[in-house]
Short mmCIF file of C-alpha atoms in Angstrom, two decimals:
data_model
loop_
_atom_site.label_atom_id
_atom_site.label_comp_id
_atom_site.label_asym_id
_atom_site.label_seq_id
_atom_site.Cartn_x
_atom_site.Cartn_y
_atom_site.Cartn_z
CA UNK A 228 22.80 42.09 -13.43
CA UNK A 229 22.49 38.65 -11.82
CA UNK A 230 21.85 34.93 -12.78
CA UNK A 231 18.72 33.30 -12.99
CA UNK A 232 15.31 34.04 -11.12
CA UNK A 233 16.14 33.11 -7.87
CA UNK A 234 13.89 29.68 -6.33
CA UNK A 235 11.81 30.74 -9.79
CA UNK A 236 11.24 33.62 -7.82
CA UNK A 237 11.26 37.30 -9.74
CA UNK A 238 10.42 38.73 -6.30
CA UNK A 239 13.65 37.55 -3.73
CA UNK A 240 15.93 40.03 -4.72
CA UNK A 241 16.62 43.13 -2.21
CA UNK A 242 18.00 46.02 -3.11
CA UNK A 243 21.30 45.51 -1.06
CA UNK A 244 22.45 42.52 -2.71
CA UNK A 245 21.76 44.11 -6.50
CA UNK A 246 24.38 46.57 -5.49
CA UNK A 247 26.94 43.78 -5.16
CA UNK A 248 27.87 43.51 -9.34
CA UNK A 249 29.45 47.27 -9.19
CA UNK A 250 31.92 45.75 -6.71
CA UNK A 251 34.18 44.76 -10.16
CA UNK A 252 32.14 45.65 -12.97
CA UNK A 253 34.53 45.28 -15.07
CA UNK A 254 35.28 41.86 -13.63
CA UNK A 255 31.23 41.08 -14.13
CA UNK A 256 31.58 42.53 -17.89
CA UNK A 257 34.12 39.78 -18.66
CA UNK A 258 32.61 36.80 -16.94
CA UNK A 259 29.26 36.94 -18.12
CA UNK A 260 28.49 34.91 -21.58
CA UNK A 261 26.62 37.48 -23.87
CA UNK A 262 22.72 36.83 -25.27
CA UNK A 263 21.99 34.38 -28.25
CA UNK A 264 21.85 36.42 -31.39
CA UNK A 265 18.31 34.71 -32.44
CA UNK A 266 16.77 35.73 -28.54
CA UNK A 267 17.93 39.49 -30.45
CA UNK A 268 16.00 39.34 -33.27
CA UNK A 269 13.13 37.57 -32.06
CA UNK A 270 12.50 40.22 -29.20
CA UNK A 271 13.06 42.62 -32.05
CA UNK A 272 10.18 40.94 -34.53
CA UNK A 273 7.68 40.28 -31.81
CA UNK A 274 7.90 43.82 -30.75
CA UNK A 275 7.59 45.46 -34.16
CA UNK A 276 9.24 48.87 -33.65
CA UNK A 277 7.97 51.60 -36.03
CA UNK A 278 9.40 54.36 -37.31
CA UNK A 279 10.73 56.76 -34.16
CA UNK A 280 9.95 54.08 -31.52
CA UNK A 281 12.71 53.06 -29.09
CA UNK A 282 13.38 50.98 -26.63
CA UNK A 283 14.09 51.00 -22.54
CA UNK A 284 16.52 48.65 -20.95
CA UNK A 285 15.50 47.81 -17.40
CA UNK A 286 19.00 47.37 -15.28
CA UNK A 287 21.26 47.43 -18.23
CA UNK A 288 24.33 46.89 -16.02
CA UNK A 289 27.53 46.91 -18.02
CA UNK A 290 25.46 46.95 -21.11
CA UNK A 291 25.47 42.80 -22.04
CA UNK A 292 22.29 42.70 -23.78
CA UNK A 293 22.18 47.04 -24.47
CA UNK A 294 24.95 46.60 -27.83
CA UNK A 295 23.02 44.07 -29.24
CA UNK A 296 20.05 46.03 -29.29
CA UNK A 297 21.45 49.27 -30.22
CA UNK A 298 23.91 47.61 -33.01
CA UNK A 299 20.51 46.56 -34.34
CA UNK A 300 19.96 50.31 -35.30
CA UNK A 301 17.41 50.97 -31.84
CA UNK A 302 17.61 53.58 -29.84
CA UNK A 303 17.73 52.51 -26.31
CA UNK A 304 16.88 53.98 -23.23
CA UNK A 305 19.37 52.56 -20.12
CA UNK A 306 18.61 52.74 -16.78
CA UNK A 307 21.23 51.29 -14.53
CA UNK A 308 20.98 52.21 -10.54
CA UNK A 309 24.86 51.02 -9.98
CA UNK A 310 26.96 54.06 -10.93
CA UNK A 311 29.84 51.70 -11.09
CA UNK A 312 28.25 49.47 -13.92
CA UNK A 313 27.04 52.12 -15.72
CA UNK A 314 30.49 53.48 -15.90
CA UNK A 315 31.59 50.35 -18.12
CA UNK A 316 28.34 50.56 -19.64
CA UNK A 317 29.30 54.32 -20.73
CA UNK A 318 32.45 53.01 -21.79
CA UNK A 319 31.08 50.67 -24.22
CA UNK A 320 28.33 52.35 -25.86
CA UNK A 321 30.57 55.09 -26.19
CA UNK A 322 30.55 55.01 -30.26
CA UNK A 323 26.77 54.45 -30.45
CA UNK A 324 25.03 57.46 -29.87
CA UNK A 325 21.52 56.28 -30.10
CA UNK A 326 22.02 55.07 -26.53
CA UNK A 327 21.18 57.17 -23.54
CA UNK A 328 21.99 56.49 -20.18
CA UNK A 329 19.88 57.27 -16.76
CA UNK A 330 21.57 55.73 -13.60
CA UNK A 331 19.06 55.70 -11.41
CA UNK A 332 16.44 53.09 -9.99
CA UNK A 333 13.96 51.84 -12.02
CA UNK A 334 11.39 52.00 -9.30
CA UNK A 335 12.11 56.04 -8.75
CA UNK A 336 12.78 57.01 -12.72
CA UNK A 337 10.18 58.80 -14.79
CA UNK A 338 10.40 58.42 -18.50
CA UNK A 339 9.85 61.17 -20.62
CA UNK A 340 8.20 59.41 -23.35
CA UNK A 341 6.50 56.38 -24.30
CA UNK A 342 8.81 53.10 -25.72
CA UNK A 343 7.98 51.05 -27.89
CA UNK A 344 9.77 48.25 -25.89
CA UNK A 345 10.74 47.32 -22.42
CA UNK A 346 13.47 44.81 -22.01
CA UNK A 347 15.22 43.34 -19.42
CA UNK A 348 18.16 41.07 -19.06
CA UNK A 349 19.24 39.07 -16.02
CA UNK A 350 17.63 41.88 -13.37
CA UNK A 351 14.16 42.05 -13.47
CA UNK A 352 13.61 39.88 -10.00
CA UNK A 353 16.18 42.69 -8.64
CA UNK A 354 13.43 45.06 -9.36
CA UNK A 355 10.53 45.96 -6.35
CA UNK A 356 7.78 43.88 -7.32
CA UNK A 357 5.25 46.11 -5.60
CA UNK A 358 5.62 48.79 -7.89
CA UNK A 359 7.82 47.09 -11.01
CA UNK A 360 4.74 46.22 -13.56
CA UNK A 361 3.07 49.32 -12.97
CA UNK A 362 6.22 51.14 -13.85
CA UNK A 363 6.57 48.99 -16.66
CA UNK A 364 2.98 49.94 -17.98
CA UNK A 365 3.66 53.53 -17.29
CA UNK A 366 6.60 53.41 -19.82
CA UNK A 367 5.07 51.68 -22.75
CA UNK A 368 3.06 52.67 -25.19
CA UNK A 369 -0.25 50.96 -25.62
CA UNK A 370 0.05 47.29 -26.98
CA UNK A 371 3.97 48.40 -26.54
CA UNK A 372 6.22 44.90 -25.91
CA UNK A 373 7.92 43.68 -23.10
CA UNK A 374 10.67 41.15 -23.23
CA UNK A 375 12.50 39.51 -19.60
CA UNK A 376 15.22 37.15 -20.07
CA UNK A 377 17.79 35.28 -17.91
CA UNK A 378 20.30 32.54 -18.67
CA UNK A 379 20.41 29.90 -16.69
CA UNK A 380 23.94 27.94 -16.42
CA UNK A 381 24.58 24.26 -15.78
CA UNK A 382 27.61 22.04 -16.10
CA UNK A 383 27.45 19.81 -18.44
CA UNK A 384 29.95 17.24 -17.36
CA UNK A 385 28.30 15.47 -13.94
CA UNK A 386 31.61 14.02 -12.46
CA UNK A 387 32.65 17.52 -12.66
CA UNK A 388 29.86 18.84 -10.97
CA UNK A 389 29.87 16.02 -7.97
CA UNK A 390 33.48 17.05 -7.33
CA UNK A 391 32.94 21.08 -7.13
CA UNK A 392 29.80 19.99 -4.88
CA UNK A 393 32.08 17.82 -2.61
CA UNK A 394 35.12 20.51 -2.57
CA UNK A 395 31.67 22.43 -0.96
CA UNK A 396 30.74 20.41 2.04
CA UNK A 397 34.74 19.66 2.52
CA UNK A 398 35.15 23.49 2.90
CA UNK A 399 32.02 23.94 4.83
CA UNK A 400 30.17 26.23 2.30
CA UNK A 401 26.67 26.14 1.50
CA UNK A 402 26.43 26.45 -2.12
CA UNK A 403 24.50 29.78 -3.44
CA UNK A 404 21.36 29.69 -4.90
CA UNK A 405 21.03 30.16 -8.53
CA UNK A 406 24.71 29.02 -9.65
CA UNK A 407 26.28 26.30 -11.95
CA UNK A 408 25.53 23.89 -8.99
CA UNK A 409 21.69 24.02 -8.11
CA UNK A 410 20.50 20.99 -6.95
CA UNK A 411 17.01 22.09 -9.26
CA UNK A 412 17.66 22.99 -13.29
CA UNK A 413 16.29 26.26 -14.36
CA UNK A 414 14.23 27.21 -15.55
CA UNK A 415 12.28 25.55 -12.91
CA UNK A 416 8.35 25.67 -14.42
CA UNK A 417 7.62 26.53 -18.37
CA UNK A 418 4.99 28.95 -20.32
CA UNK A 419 1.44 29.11 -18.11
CA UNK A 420 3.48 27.15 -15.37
CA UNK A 421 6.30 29.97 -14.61
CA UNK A 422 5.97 32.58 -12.04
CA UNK A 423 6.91 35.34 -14.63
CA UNK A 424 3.97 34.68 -16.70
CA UNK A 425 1.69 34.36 -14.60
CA UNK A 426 2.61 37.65 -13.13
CA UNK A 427 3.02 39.34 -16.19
CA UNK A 428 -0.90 38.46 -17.50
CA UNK A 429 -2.50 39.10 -13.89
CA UNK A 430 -0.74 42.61 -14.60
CA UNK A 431 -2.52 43.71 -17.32
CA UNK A 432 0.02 42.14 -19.70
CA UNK A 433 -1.93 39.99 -22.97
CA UNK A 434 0.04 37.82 -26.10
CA UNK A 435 2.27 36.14 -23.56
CA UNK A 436 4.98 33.50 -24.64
CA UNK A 437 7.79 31.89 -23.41
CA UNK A 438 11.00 30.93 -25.18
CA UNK A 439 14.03 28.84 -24.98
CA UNK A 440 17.46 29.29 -26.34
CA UNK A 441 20.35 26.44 -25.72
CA UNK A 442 23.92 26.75 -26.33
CA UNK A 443 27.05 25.22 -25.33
CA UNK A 444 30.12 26.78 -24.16
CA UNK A 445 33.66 25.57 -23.16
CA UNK A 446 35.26 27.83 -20.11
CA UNK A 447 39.23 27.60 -19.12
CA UNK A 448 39.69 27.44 -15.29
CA UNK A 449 40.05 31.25 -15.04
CA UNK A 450 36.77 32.09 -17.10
CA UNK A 451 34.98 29.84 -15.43
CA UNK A 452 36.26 31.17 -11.83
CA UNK A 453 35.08 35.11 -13.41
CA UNK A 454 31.63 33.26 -14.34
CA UNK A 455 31.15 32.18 -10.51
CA UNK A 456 32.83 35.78 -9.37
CA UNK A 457 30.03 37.52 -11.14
CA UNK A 458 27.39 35.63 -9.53
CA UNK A 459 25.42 37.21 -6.65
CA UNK A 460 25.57 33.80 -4.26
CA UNK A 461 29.13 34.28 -4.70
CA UNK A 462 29.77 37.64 -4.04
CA UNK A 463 28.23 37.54 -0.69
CA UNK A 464 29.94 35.12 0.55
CA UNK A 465 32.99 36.59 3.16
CA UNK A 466 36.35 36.98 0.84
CA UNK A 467 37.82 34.18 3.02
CA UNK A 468 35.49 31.65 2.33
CA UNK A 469 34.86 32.97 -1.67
CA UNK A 470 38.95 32.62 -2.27
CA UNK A 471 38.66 29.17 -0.90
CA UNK A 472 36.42 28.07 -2.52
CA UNK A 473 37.62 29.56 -5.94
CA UNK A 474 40.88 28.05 -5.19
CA UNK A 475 39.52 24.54 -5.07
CA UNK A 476 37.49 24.90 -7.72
CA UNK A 477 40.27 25.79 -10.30
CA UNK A 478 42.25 23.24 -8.46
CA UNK A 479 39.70 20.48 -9.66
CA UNK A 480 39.00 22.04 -12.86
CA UNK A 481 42.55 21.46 -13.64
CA UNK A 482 42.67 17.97 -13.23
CA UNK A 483 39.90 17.91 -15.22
CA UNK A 484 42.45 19.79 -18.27
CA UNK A 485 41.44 23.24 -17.40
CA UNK A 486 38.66 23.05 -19.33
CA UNK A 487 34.56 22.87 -18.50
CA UNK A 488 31.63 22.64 -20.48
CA UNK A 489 28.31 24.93 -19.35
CA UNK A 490 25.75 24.47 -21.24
CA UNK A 491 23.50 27.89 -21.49
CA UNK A 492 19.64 28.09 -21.40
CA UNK A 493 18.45 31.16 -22.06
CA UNK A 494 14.79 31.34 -20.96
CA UNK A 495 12.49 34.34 -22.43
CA UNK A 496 9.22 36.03 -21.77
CA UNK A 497 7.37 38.19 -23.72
CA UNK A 498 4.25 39.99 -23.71
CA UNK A 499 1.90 43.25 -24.71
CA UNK A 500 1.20 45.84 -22.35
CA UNK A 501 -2.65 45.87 -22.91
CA UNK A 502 -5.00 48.96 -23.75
CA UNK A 503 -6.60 48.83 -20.49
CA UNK A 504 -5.74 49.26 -17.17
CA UNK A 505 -5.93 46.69 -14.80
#
């Protein structure tokens, strides 16, 4: 599912533009980085799984953050409403039969059972906020974790960045929201501050805390093209104005040896659904 939390926003998606990832799911598989292995086992020791408990993935799309999870011995619960996605998502779980797979919209799906832990990577602002935390509450088990993350990308070389911001207004193209080129870092606020945690505790959610996770990685001109393909901004862009665009951009990232730097924050909430309703 998508980058970031649009504006710091969890609630601007629409359910039209969430559809756009299946377009090359495959494509979207390869671009996107994977999760930080310590954002893994931190979800997994705040939540405390017992015995028989098992988790639910909340728009697993190709299933980025579900082989993690499930390599970690966890069953897990995927529900996906892009049949295309979940077709590479199929694909790769394929040797791991503790995962199951529902494609279907999270807003629509009834569980069967209780989980132990709700997760969601990358999608959760894709998800109706009218009806998303109620869901949510209806899925868990009492005191039962949940656990939203999203990396956030930036560029870490600036004359890089001015460039692919220039090569922009030159072509006439508004740069997308939520891409390697935001005019405002993410994540935008922190802890008490951000939009997803205040949301989360005036939903009946308690023990909230927010995380961050910082890496560093270097991208050749055609991996970092399939990062920006896999991006929603992107993708709705008319394929005339996308190709030029991608076509300048590799063109500068050339001259600048074919290689760029993106540094990756990886920003995480996490909370307890509490015993009583709200």
């Amino acid at each position: 599912m998508p980058h970031g939390t649009p504006g710091n926003d969890p609630t601007s998606g629409t359910s039209e533009r969430r559809h756009l990832f299946g377009e090359d799911a495959e494509q979207y598989d390869t671009g996107r980085p994977d999760y930080p292995h310590q954002l893994i086992a931190d979800v997994l020791d705040f939540s405390a799984l017992g015995a028989g408990d098992a988790a639910l993935e909340v728009g697993a799309g190709t299933g980025k953050a579900t082989l993690p999870f499930a390599r970690s011995g966890v069953p897990v619960t995927c529900v996906e409403p892009d049949a295309r996605m979940a077709k590479v998502l199929r694909h790769r779980c394929a040797s791991l039969p503790q995962v199951t797979l529902a494609v279907a919209d999270f807003e629509n799906w009834r569980p069967e059972r209780r989980y132990g832990l709700l997760y969601c990577a990358q999608a959760w602002h894709w998800v109706d906020p009218a009806v998303r935390w109620t869901r949510a509450r209806a899925a868990l088990s009492p005191g039962g974790a949940i656990a939203l993350f999203w990396n956030h990308w930036l560029l870490q070389s600036d004359e890089l960045e001015h460039q692919l911001t220039a090569a922009h207004t030159r072509l006439g193209i508004e740069i997308p929201p939520d891409t390697l080129l935001a005019p405002r870092p993410r994540p935008a606020r922190r802890g008490p501050d951000a939009r997803q945690w205040r949301d989360m505790t005036a939903n009946g959610f308690v023990d909230p805390d927010h995380r961050l996770y910082t890496s560093v990685h270097e991208r050749s001109t055609p991996a970092l093209i399939e990062l920006l393909a896999s991006l929603s901004g992107y993708r709705a862009l008319p394929a005339d104005a996308r190709e030029r665009i991608f076509a300048e951009t590799a063109r500068i990232v050339d001259t600048h040896g074919g290689r760029a730097q993106v540094k990756v924050i990886t920003s995480l909430f996490l909370g307890r659904a509490g015993t009583a309703p709200v």
